[in-house]
CSV table of C-alpha atoms in Angstrom, one decimal:
chain,number,residue,atom,x,y,z
A,1,UNK,CA,-15.9,-9.5,-0.7
A,2,UNK,CA,-13.1,-8.3,-2.9
A,3,UNK,CA,-9.4,-8.0,-2.2
A,4,UNK,CA,-8.6,-4.5,-0.9
A,5,UNK,CA,-5.4,-2.6,-1.4
A,6,UNK,CA,-5.0,-1.1,2.0
A,7,UNK,CA,-4.6,2.3,0.4
A,8,UNK,CA,-7.8,4.1,1.6
A,9,UNK,CA,-8.2,6.6,-1.3
A,10,UNK,CA,-8.0,3.7,-3.8
A,11,UNK,CA,-10.3,1.4,-1.7
A,12,UNK,CA,-12.8,4.2,-1.4
A,13,UNK,CA,-13.1,4.4,-5.2
A,14,UNK,CA,-13.1,0.6,-5.6
A,15,UNK,CA,-15.5,-0.2,-2.8
A,16,UNK,CA,-14.9,-3.8,-1.9
A,17,UNK,CA,-11.7,-4.0,-4.0
A,18,UNK,CA,-11.0,-6.4,-6.9
A,19,UNK,CA,-13.3,-9.3,-7.2
A,20,UNK,CA,-12.2,-12.8,-8.2
A,21,UNK,CA,-10.9,-12.7,-11.8
A,22,UNK,CA,-10.5,-9.0,-11.7
A,23,UNK,CA,-7.3,-7.2,-12.9
A,24,UNK,CA,-5.9,-3.9,-11.6
A,25,UNK,CA,-3.0,-2.0,-13.1
A,26,UNK,CA,-0.7,0.7,-11.7
A,27,UNK,CA,1.3,2.9,-14.2
A,28,UNK,CA,4.3,4.9,-13.0
A,29,UNK,CA,7.5,6.4,-14.4
A,30,UNK,CA,10.8,4.7,-13.7
A,31,UNK,CA,11.8,4.5,-10.0
A,32,UNK,CA,8.6,6.1,-8.6
A,33,UNK,CA,7.6,3.0,-6.6
A,34,UNK,CA,5.7,0.4,-8.5
A,35,UNK,CA,7.2,-2.5,-6.5
A,36,UNK,CA,6.5,-0.8,-3.2
A,37,UNK,CA,2.9,0.0,-4.1
A,38,UNK,CA,2.3,-3.6,-5.3
A,39,UNK,CA,3.9,-5.0,-2.2
A,40,UNK,CA,1.6,-2.9,0.0
A,41,UNK,CA,-1.4,-4.5,-1.8
A,42,UNK,CA,0.1,-7.9,-1.3
A,43,UNK,CA,0.8,-7.2,2.3
A,44,UNK,CA,-2.8,-6.0,2.9
A,45,UNK,CA,-4.3,-9.1,1.3
A,46,UNK,CA,-2.0,-11.4,3.3
A,47,UNK,CA,-2.8,-9.6,6.5
A,48,UNK,CA,-6.5,-9.8,5.8
A,49,UNK,CA,-6.3,-13.6,5.6
A,50,UNK,CA,-5.9,-14.1,1.8
A,51,UNK,CA,-3.5,-16.4,0.0
A,52,UNK,CA,-1.1,-14.2,-2.0
A,53,UNK,CA,1.4,-15.1,-4.8
A,54,UNK,CA,3.8,-12.3,-5.4
A,55,UNK,CA,5.9,-12.9,-8.6
A,56,UNK,CA,8.9,-10.7,-9.0
A,57,UNK,CA,11.4,-10.4,-11.9
A,58,UNK,CA,13.9,-7.7,-11.0
A,59,UNK,CA,14.0,-7.7,-7.2
A,60,UNK,CA,15.6,-10.0,-4.8
A,61,UNK,CA,13.0,-11.8,-2.6
A,62,UNK,CA,14.9,-10.6,0.5
A,63,UNK,CA,14.3,-7.0,-0.7
A,64,UNK,CA,10.5,-7.8,-0.9
A,65,UNK,CA,10.6,-9.3,2.5
A,66,UNK,CA,12.1,-6.1,4.0
A,67,UNK,CA,9.2,-4.2,2.4
A,68,UNK,CA,6.7,-6.5,4.0
A,69,UNK,CA,8.4,-6.1,7.4
A,70,UNK,CA,8.2,-2.4,7.0
A,71,UNK,CA,4.4,-2.7,6.3
A,72,UNK,CA,4.0,-4.9,9.4
A,73,UNK,CA,6.0,-2.9,11.8
A,74,UNK,CA,5.6,0.6,10.4
A,75,UNK,CA,9.4,1.2,10.4
A,76,UNK,CA,11.8,2.5,7.8
A,77,UNK,CA,13.0,-0.1,5.3
A,78,UNK,CA,16.5,1.3,5.9
A,79,UNK,CA,16.2,0.3,9.6
A,80,UNK,CA,15.6,-3.3,8.7
A,81,UNK,CA,18.7,-5.4,8.2
A,82,UNK,CA,19.0,-7.0,4.8
A,83,UNK,CA,18.0,-10.7,4.7
A,84,UNK,CA,16.6,-10.8,8.2
A,85,UNK,CA,14.8,-14.0,7.5
A,86,UNK,CA,14.0,-14.8,11.2
A,87,UNK,CA,12.1,-11.5,11.7
A,88,UNK,CA,10.2,-12.0,8.4
A,89,UNK,CA,9.4,-15.7,9.3
A,90,UNK,CA,8.1,-14.7,12.8
A,91,UNK,CA,5.7,-12.1,11.4
A,92,UNK,CA,4.7,-14.4,8.5
A,93,UNK,CA,3.9,-17.2,11.0
A,94,UNK,CA,1.8,-14.9,13.2
A,95,UNK,CA,-0.2,-13.6,10.2
A,96,UNK,CA,-0.6,-17.1,8.8
A,97,UNK,CA,-2.5,-18.0,11.9
A,98,UNK,CA,-5.3,-15.7,10.6
A,99,UNK,CA,-5.5,-17.7,7.5
A,100,UNK,CA,-3.3,-15.7,5.2
A,101,UNK,CA,-0.4,-17.2,3.2
A,102,UNK,CA,2.3,-15.4,1.2
A,103,UNK,CA,4.5,-16.9,-1.4
A,104,UNK,CA,7.2,-14.8,-3.0
A,105,UNK,CA,8.4,-16.3,-6.3
A,106,UNK,CA,11.5,-14.9,-8.1
A,107,UNK,CA,11.4,-15.6,-11.9
A,108,UNK,CA,14.1,-14.6,-14.4
A,109,UNK,CA,14.1,-10.9,-15.4
A,110,UNK,CA,13.9,-11.5,-19.1
A,111,UNK,CA,12.1,-13.9,-21.4
A,112,UNK,CA,9.3,-15.2,-19.1
A,113,UNK,CA,6.0,-15.7,-20.9
A,114,UNK,CA,2.5,-15.7,-19.6
A,115,UNK,CA,2.3,-19.4,-20.3
A,116,UNK,CA,5.2,-19.9,-18.0
A,117,UNK,CA,3.5,-17.9,-15.3
A,118,UNK,CA,0.3,-19.9,-15.8
A,119,UNK,CA,2.3,-23.2,-15.5
A,120,UNK,CA,3.8,-22.0,-12.2
A,121,UNK,CA,0.4,-20.9,-10.9
A,122,UNK,CA,-1.2,-24.3,-11.8
A,123,UNK,CA,1.7,-26.0,-10.1
A,124,UNK,CA,1.0,-24.1,-7.0
A,125,UNK,CA,-2.7,-25.0,-7.1
A,126,UNK,CA,-1.8,-28.7,-7.6
A,127,UNK,CA,0.4,-28.6,-4.6
A,128,UNK,CA,-2.4,-27.1,-2.4
A,129,UNK,CA,-1.7,-23.4,-2.7
A,130,UNK,CA,-4.6,-21.7,-4.5
A,131,UNK,CA,-3.9,-17.9,-4.4
A,132,UNK,CA,-6.7,-15.4,-3.9
A,133,UNK,CA,-4.4,-12.7,-5.3
A,134,UNK,CA,-1.5,-12.7,-7.8
A,135,UNK,CA,0.9,-9.8,-7.9
A,136,UNK,CA,2.9,-9.7,-11.2
A,137,UNK,CA,5.7,-7.3,-10.6
A,138,UNK,CA,5.8,-6.1,-13.3
A,139,UNK,CA,4.3,-6.6,-16.7
A,140,UNK,CA,7.1,-4.9,-18.7
A,141,UNK,CA,9.3,-7.9,-17.8
A,142,UNK,CA,7.0,-10.4,-19.5
A,143,UNK,CA,8.1,-11.6,-23.0
A,144,UNK,CA,5.2,-10.5,-25.2
A,145,UNK,CA,6.1,-11.9,-28.6
A,146,UNK,CA,5.5,-8.5,-30.2
A,147,UNK,CA,1.9,-8.4,-28.9
A,148,UNK,CA,1.6,-6.6,-25.5
A,149,UNK,CA,-2.1,-6.6,-25.9
A,150,UNK,CA,-2.4,-10.3,-26.4
A,151,UNK,CA,0.0,-11.0,-23.5
A,152,UNK,CA,-2.0,-8.8,-21.0
A,153,UNK,CA,-5.3,-10.2,-22.3
A,154,UNK,CA,-3.9,-13.7,-21.6
A,155,UNK,CA,-3.0,-12.7,-18.1
A,156,UNK,CA,-6.5,-11.4,-17.6
A,157,UNK,CA,-8.0,-14.6,-19.0
A,158,UNK,CA,-5.7,-16.6,-16.6
A,159,UNK,CA,-7.1,-14.7,-13.7
A,160,UNK,CA,-10.7,-15.0,-14.9
A,161,UNK,CA,-10.5,-18.8,-15.6
A,162,UNK,CA,-9.0,-19.5,-12.1
A,163,UNK,CA,-11.1,-16.9,-10.3
A,164,UNK,CA,-8.1,-15.1,-8.9
A,165,UNK,CA,-7.8,-11.3,-8.4
A,166,UNK,CA,-4.6,-9.8,-9.9
A,167,UNK,CA,-2.5,-6.7,-9.9
A,168,UNK,CA,0.4,-5.7,-12.2
A,169,UNK,CA,2.4,-2.7,-13.0
A,170,UNK,CA,3.5,-0.9,-16.2
A,171,UNK,CA,6.2,1.7,-16.8
A,172,UNK,CA,5.1,4.9,-18.4
A,173,UNK,CA,6.8,6.7,-21.2
A,174,UNK,CA,10.3,8.1,-20.4
A,175,UNK,CA,9.0,11.6,-21.2
A,176,UNK,CA,6.6,11.3,-18.3
A,177,UNK,CA,9.4,11.4,-15.7
A,178,UNK,CA,8.8,14.5,-13.6
A,179,UNK,CA,5.2,15.1,-14.9
A,180,UNK,CA,2.6,16.4,-12.6
A,181,UNK,CA,-0.1,14.0,-13.8
A,182,UNK,CA,-0.3,10.9,-16.1
A,183,UNK,CA,-3.1,9.8,-18.3
A,184,UNK,CA,-3.7,7.0,-20.8
A,185,UNK,CA,-1.4,8.5,-23.4
A,186,UNK,CA,1.5,8.0,-21.1
A,187,UNK,CA,1.2,4.2,-21.1
A,188,UNK,CA,4.4,3.1,-22.7
A,189,UNK,CA,3.0,-0.1,-24.3
A,190,UNK,CA,0.0,1.7,-25.8
A,191,UNK,CA,-3.4,3.1,-24.8
A,192,UNK,CA,-5.2,0.2,-26.3
A,193,UNK,CA,-4.2,-1.8,-23.2
A,194,UNK,CA,-6.9,0.2,-21.3
A,195,UNK,CA,-9.5,-2.2,-22.9
A,196,UNK,CA,-8.2,-4.8,-20.5
A,197,UNK,CA,-8.8,-5.0,-16.8
A,198,UNK,CA,-11.2,-3.4,-14.3
A,199,UNK,CA,-9.1,-0.7,-12.7
A,200,UNK,CA,-6.2,1.5,-13.8
A,201,UNK,CA,-4.4,4.1,-11.7
A,202,UNK,CA,-1.4,6.2,-12.6
A,203,UNK,CA,1.0,7.7,-10.1
A,204,UNK,CA,3.1,10.8,-11.0
A,205,UNK,CA,5.7,12.7,-9.1
A,206,UNK,CA,7.1,16.1,-10.0
A,207,UNK,CA,10.6,16.8,-8.7
A,208,UNK,CA,9.2,18.9,-5.9
A,209,UNK,CA,6.8,16.1,-5.0
A,210,UNK,CA,9.7,13.6,-5.0
A,211,UNK,CA,11.6,15.7,-2.6
A,212,UNK,CA,8.6,16.1,-0.3
A,213,UNK,CA,7.3,12.5,-0.4
A,214,UNK,CA,4.2,13.3,-2.4
A,215,UNK,CA,2.5,12.0,-5.5
A,216,UNK,CA,-0.6,12.5,-7.7
A,217,UNK,CA,-3.0,9.6,-8.3
A,218,UNK,CA,-5.2,9.6,-11.4
A,219,UNK,CA,-7.9,6.9,-11.7
A,220,UNK,CA,-7.9,6.5,-15.5
A,221,UNK,CA,-10.2,3.5,-15.6
A,222,UNK,CA,-12.7,2.1,-13.1
A,223,UNK,CA,-15.5,-0.3,-13.5
A,224,UNK,CA,-16.5,0.3,-9.9
A,225,UNK,CA,-17.2,4.1,-10.2
A,226,UNK,CA,-16.5,7.1,-12.3
A,227,UNK,CA,-13.0,7.4,-13.7
A,228,UNK,CA,-11.0,10.6,-14.2
A,229,UNK,CA,-10.8,11.1,-10.4
A,230,UNK,CA,-7.5,12.8,-9.5
A,231,UNK,CA,-5.9,13.0,-6.0
A,232,UNK,CA,-3.2,15.6,-5.8
A,233,UNK,CA,-0.2,15.7,-3.4
A,234,UNK,CA,-0.9,12.5,-1.6
A,235,UNK,CA,1.8,11.3,0.8
A,236,UNK,CA,3.9,8.6,-1.0
A,237,UNK,CA,6.7,7.3,1.1
A,238,UNK,CA,8.5,4.3,-0.3
A,239,UNK,CA,10.8,4.0,2.7
A,240,UNK,CA,7.9,3.7,5.2
A,241,UNK,CA,5.6,1.9,2.8
A,242,UNK,CA,2.9,4.6,3.2
A,243,UNK,CA,1.0,5.8,0.2
A,244,UNK,CA,-1.6,8.2,1.4
C-alpha cells in the first residue's frame, strides 16, 4: 500500500500512491502554494497512520503547524492563532494514537546539501524514528554544487536505499507566473530532471484563477498511468488547505 496524497484527483491517477522508495515532485510558480500542497500530503500520511518527516527551509515550524491544524479542523488558517502549540499538540497526540507520527524539522534556508539531509534522516532512524514519508520543502533550497540533476538523483537514491517515499517541490520559471498551464519546459532547473522520480505534477494559476481560488493541474510524468492528463479550474484554496 502506497502513501496517498489526500487529493482525490491526484490519488485517482496514482492509484495506491507513492510506494516505498518512490519520489513525487510538484512544480509551481512563486507563491502559488507549494508548501501548502506538500503539507496537505504530509497531513494525509500522518492521519493515515504513517510516520512523516517534514523538512522545511524557509517557513517557521509554527506556520507549518497552523497549516496542519487547518487540515485537521477544516478551518481557515487565518482563524488559527499563531503558535498555538497546545492545539497542535492535542491534535497530534490524538492522531498519534492511530500509529501516525509527525516530525517537523527546520533546516537553514541556504547551503544545506543532500548529504546533510541524509545525515539527519539516518540520525532519526538511529533514534527510533523511521519515516514512511519525507517531505522536502523545497528542492530549490538545496545546495546543488552546480549539478541540480546529481543532487536530485542523490535524493532519489536516498529514498530508494532506505525504502522511504518522498515528495519535494520545485519553482517554475519566472515567466510562468500567471500562465494557464505549465509543462516540462517550465521547470526552472531544467527539463532533464524529469528523468528522475515516479510522478511529476505542475500547478498553474492565471490571475483570474488566483482571484477565484482555482488552479490547473498537469500530470507531466506518471509511472502509474498515462501522463499528459490535465485538470482545469480545480478548487485550490491555500487558506482552507483544500486543493480540489
